[in-house]
Short mmCIF file of C-alpha atoms in Angstrom, two decimals:
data_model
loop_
_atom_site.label_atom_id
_atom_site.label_comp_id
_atom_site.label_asym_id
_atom_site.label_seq_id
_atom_site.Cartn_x
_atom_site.Cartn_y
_atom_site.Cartn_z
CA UNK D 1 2.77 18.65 -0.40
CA UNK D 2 2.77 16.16 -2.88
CA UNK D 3 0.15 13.12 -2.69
CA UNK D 4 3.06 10.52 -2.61
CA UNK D 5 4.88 12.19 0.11
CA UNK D 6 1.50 12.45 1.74
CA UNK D 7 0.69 9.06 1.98
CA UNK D 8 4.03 7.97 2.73
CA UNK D 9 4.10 10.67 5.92
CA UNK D 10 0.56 9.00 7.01
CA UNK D 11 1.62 5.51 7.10
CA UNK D 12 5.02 6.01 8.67
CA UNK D 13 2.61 7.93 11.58
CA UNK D 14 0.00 5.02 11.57
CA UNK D 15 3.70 2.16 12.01
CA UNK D 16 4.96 4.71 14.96
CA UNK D 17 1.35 5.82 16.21
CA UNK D 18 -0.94 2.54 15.66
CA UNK D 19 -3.38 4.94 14.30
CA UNK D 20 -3.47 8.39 12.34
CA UNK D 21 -7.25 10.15 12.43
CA UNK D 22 -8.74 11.84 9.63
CA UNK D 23 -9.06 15.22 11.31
CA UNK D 24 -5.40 14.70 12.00
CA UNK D 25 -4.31 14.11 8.05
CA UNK D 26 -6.24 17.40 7.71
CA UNK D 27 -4.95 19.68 10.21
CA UNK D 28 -0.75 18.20 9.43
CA UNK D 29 -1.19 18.71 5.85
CA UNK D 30 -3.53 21.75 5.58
CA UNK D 31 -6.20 19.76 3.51
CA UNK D 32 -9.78 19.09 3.45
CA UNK D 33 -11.58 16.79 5.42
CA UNK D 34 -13.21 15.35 1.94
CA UNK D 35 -9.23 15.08 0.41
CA UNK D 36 -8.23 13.36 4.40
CA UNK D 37 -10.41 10.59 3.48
CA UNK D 38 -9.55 10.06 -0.47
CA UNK D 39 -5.90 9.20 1.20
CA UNK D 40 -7.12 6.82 3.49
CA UNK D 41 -9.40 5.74 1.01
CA UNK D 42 -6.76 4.96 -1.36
CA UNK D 43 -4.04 3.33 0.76
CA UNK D 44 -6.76 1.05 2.15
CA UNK D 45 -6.85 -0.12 -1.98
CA UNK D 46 -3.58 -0.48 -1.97
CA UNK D 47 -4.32 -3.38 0.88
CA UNK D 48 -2.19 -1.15 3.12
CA UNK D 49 -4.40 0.47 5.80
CA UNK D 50 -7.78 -0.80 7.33
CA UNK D 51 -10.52 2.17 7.69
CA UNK D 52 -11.50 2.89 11.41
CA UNK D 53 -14.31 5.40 12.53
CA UNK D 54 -12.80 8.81 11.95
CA UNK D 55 -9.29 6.85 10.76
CA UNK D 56 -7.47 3.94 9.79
CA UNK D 57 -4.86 1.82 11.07
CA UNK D 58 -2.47 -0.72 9.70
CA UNK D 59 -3.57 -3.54 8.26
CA UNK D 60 -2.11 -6.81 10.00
CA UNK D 61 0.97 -7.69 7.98
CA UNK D 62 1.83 -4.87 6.13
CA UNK D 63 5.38 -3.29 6.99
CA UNK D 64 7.15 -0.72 5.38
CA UNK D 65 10.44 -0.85 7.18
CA UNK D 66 12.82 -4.37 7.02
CA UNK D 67 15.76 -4.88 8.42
CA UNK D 68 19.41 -3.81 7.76
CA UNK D 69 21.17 -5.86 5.29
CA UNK D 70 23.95 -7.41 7.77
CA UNK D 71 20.76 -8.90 9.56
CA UNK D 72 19.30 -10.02 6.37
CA UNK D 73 22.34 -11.35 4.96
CA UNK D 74 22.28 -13.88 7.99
CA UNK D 75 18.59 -14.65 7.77
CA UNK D 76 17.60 -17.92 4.94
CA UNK D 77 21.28 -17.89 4.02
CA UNK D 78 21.05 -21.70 2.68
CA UNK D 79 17.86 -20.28 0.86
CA UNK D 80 19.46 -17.38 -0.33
CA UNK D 81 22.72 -19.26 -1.80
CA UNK D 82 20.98 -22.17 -3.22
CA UNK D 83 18.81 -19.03 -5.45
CA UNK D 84 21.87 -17.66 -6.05
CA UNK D 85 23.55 -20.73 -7.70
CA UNK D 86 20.70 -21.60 -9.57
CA UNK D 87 20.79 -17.97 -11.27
CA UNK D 88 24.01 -18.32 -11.85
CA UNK D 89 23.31 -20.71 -14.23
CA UNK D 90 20.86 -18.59 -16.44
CA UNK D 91 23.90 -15.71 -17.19
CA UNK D 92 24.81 -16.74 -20.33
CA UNK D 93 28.51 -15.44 -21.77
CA UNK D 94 29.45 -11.52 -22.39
CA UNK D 95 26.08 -11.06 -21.08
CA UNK D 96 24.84 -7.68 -19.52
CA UNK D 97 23.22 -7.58 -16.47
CA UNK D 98 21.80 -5.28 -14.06
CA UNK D 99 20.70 -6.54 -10.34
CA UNK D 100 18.77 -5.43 -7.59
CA UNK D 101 20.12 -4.34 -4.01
CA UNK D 102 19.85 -7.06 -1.54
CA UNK D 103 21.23 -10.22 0.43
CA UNK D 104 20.30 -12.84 -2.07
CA UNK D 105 21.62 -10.62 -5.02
CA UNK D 106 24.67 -10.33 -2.81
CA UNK D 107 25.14 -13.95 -3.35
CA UNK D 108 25.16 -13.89 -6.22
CA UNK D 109 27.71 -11.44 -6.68
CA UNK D 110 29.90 -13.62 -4.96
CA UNK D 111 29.26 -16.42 -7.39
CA UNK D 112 30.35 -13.49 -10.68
CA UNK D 113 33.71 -12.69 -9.10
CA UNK D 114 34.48 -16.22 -10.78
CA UNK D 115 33.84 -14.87 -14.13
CA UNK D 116 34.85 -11.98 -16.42
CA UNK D 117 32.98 -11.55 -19.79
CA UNK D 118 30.24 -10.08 -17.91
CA UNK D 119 28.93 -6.32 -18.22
CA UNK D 120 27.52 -5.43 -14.92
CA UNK D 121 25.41 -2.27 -13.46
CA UNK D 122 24.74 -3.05 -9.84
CA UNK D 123 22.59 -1.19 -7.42
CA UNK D 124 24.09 -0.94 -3.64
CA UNK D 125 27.61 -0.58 -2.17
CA UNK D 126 28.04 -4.28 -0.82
CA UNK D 127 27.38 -5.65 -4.54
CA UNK D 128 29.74 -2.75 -5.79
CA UNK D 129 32.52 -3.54 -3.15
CA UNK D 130 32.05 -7.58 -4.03
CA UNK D 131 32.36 -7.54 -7.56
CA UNK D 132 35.74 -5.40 -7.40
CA UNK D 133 36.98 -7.03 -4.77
CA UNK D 134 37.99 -10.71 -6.62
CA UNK D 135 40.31 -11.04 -9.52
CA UNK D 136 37.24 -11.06 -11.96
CA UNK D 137 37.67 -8.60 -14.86
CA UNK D 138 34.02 -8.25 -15.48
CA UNK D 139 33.01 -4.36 -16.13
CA UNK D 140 31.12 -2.86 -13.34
CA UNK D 141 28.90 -0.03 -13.16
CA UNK D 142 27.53 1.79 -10.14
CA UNK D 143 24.23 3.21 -10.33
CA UNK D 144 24.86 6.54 -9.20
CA UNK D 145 22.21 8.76 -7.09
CA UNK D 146 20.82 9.08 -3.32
CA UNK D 147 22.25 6.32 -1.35
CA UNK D 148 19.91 4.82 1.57
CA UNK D 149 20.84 4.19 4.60
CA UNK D 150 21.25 0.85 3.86
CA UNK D 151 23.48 1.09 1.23
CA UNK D 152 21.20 1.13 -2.10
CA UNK D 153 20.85 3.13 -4.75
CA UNK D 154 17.76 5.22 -6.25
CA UNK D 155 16.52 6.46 -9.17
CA UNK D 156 17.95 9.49 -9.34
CA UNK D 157 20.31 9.37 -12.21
CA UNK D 158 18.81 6.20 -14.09
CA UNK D 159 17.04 7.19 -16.51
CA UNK D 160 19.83 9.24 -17.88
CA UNK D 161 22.71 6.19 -17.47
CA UNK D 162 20.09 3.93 -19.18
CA UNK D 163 19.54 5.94 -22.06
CA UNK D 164 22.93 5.38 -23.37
CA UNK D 165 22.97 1.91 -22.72
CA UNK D 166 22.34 -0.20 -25.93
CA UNK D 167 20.15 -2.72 -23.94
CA UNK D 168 20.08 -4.75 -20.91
CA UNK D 169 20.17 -8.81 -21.67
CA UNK D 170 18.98 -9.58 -17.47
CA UNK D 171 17.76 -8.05 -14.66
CA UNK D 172 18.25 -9.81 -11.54
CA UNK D 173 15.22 -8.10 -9.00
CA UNK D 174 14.98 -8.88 -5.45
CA UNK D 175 12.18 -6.61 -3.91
CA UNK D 176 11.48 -6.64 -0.39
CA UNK D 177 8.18 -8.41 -0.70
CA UNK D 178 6.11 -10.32 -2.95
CA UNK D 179 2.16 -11.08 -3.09
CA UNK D 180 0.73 -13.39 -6.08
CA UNK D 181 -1.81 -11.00 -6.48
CA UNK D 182 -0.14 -7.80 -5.99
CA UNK D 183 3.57 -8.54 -7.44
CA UNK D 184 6.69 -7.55 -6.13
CA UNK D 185 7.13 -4.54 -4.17
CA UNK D 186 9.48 -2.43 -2.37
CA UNK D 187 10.14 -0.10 0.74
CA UNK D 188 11.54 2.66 -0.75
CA UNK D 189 10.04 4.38 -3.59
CA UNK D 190 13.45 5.69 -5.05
CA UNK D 191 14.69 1.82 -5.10
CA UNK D 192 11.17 0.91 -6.75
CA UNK D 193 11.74 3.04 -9.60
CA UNK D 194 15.24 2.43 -10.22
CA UNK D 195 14.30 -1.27 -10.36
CA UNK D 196 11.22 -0.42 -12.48
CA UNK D 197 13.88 1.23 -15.22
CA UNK D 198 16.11 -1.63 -15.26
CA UNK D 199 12.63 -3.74 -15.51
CA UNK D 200 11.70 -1.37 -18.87
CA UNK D 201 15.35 -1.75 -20.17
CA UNK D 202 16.25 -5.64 -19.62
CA UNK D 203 14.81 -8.18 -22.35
CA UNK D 204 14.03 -10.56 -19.41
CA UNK D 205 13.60 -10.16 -15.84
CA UNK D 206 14.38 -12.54 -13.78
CA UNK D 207 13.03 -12.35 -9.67
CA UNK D 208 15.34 -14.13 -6.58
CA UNK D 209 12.36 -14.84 -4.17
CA UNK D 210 13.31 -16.65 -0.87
CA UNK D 211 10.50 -17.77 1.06
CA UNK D 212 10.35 -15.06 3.80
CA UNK D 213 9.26 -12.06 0.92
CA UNK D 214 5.96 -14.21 0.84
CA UNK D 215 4.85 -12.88 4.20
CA UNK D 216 4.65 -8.98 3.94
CA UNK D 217 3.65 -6.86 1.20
CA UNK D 218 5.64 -2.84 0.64
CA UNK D 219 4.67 0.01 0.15
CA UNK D 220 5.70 1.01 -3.70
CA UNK D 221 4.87 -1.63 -6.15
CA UNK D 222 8.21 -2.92 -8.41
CA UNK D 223 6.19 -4.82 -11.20
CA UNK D 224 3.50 -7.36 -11.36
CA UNK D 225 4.63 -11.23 -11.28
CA UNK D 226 3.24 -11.41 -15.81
CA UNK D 227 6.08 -9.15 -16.04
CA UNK D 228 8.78 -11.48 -14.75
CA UNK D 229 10.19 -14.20 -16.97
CA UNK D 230 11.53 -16.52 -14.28
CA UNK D 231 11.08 -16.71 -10.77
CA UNK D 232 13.46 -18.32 -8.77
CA UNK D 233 12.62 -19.25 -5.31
CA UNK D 234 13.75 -21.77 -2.46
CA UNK D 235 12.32 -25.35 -1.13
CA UNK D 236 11.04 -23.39 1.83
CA UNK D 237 8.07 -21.88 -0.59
CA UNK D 238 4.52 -23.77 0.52
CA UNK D 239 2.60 -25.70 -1.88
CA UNK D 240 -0.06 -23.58 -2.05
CA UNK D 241 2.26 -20.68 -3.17
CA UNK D 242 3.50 -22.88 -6.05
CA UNK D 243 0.37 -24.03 -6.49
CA UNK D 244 -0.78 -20.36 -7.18
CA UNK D 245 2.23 -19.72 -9.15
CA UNK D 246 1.81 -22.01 -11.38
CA UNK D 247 -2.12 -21.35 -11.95
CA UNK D 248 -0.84 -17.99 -13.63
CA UNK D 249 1.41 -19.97 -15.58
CA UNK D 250 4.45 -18.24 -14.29
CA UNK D 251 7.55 -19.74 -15.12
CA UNK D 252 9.42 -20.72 -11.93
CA UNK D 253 12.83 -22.41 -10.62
CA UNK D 254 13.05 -24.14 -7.19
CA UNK D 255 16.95 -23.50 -5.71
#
C-alpha cells in the first residue's frame, strides 16, 4: 500500500477510533514495527497526530472531514457574500478564471451570471449548474474527473485540460482550512491537487478566507499563504490573525 493511502487509512481510524496503536498500523498494513512509527512520526510533523505510548491520537483541532456544502452554504453567509463581492471586483474584463469548489466560491458565481466576457473553468457541480443557469454568456468549463460526494471535482484529468490552456489570468481558492504558519489546506487530496494545478497555471492566486477556516487545519496542504497574491477575508477575522498576516507582508482585503 502506498504511504499516502497509509496515512490517510490511519487517521480516518484514529477520527472513528480516538486512537490507532503502533502494533496495530503494523499488523493492518503488513509493515514493520520500525516503518509503524516513521508514519506516526511523520503525521505528528504534519501537526496532525499527538504521539502516545505505543500510539498516537488526534491532536485537538485537527479534522479531516467538514460538512456538506448545503450546511456550509448556510453557515457565515453575510461573511461569505460580502468576500464574494469584494472579489468580484478584482475580475477584470475577458478575463480567465478558474475557482475552487465551495460555498463562498458559490457566491461568487452568483455575482458572474451578471457578466459575459468571462472564460471560466470551475471545479464542483453547484458552481457548474450556477453559472449556466442565468442569461450570462460567459464560457464555462467543467473540470472533468472523480466527483466527491460532495459535488467537487479532482485531479484526475487536470493536468491534461491545463496543458492546452494558454494561461490562467485568476484563481479563485477556497480550501477548507487555513493556518498562518502552515497555509491553506484541504480534505481531500484529489481536490488539493487539482487546486495546486490551477495554483501552477494562474498568474495570480487569489484566496476567499471567511473567518471559520481559521480554526482547523486539513489534511493535504493546497499552497503556502507567500504563494497567494491576495487574501480576501471577512470582519469576523481577529486582530491577532491580521496582525500575523500582515507581519508576513501578505497582501489582504477585508469584505
Amino acid at each position: 500500500m502506498l504511504k499516502n493511502i497509509r496515512h490517510k487509512n490511519i487517521i480516518e481510524i484514529i477520527e472513528r477510533d480516538g486512537f490507532i496503536s503502533t502494533e496495530g498500523i503494523a499488523e493492518m498494513y503488513g509493515v514493520s514495527i520500525a516503518t509503524a512509527r516513521r508514519d506516526l512520526d511523520e503525521l505528528e510533523e504534519k501537526g496532525i497526530l499527538t504521539r502516545k505510548y505505543g500510539g498516537a491520537e488526534l491532536k485537538d483541532g485537527m479534522l479531516l472531514k467538514h460538512s456538506t456544502f448545503f450546511d456550509r452554504q448556510q453557515s457565515s453567509h453575510k461573511e461569505k457574500y460580502d468576500i464574494a463581492k469584494a472579489a468580484v471586483k478584482l475580475i477584470p474584463e475577458n478575463a480567465i478564471i478558474a475557482m475552487d469548489a465551495g460555498s463562498t466560491v458559490y457566491e461568487l458565481c452568483l455575482l458572474l451570471k451578471d457578466r459575459s466576457d468571462l472564460t471560466i473553468i470551475c471545479s464542483d457541480i453547484h458552481s457548474a449548474e450556477c453559472l449556466i443557469s442565468g442569461n450570462a454568456e460567459n464560457k464555462v468549463y467543467f473540470m472533468g474527473g472523480f466527483l466527491t460526494k460532495d459535488g467537487s471535482s479532482t485531479c484526475d484529468f487536470a493536468e491534461r485540460l491545463l496543458s492546452k490552456i494558454a494561461g490562467i489570468d485568476l484563481f479563485f481558492l477556497s480550501g477548507d482550512c487555513i493556518s498562518i504558519t502552515d497555509g491553506i489546506s484541504s480534505y481531500d487530496y484529489g481536490v488539493s491537487q487539482l487546486n495546486r494545478c490551477y495554483a501552477d497555471k494562474a498568474k495570480k492566486t487569489i484566496a476567499l478566507i471567511d473567518h471559520t477556516k481559521f480554526k482547523s487545519k486539513g489534511f493535504y496542504k493546497i499552497c503556502g499563504l507567500e504563494e497567494i497574491d491576495t487574501l480576501v477575508i471577512d470582519k469576523q477575522v481577529s486582530g491577532s490573525v491580521i496582525k500575523s498576516i500582515e507581519d508576513q507582508n501578505i497582501k489582504y482585503i477585508i469584505a
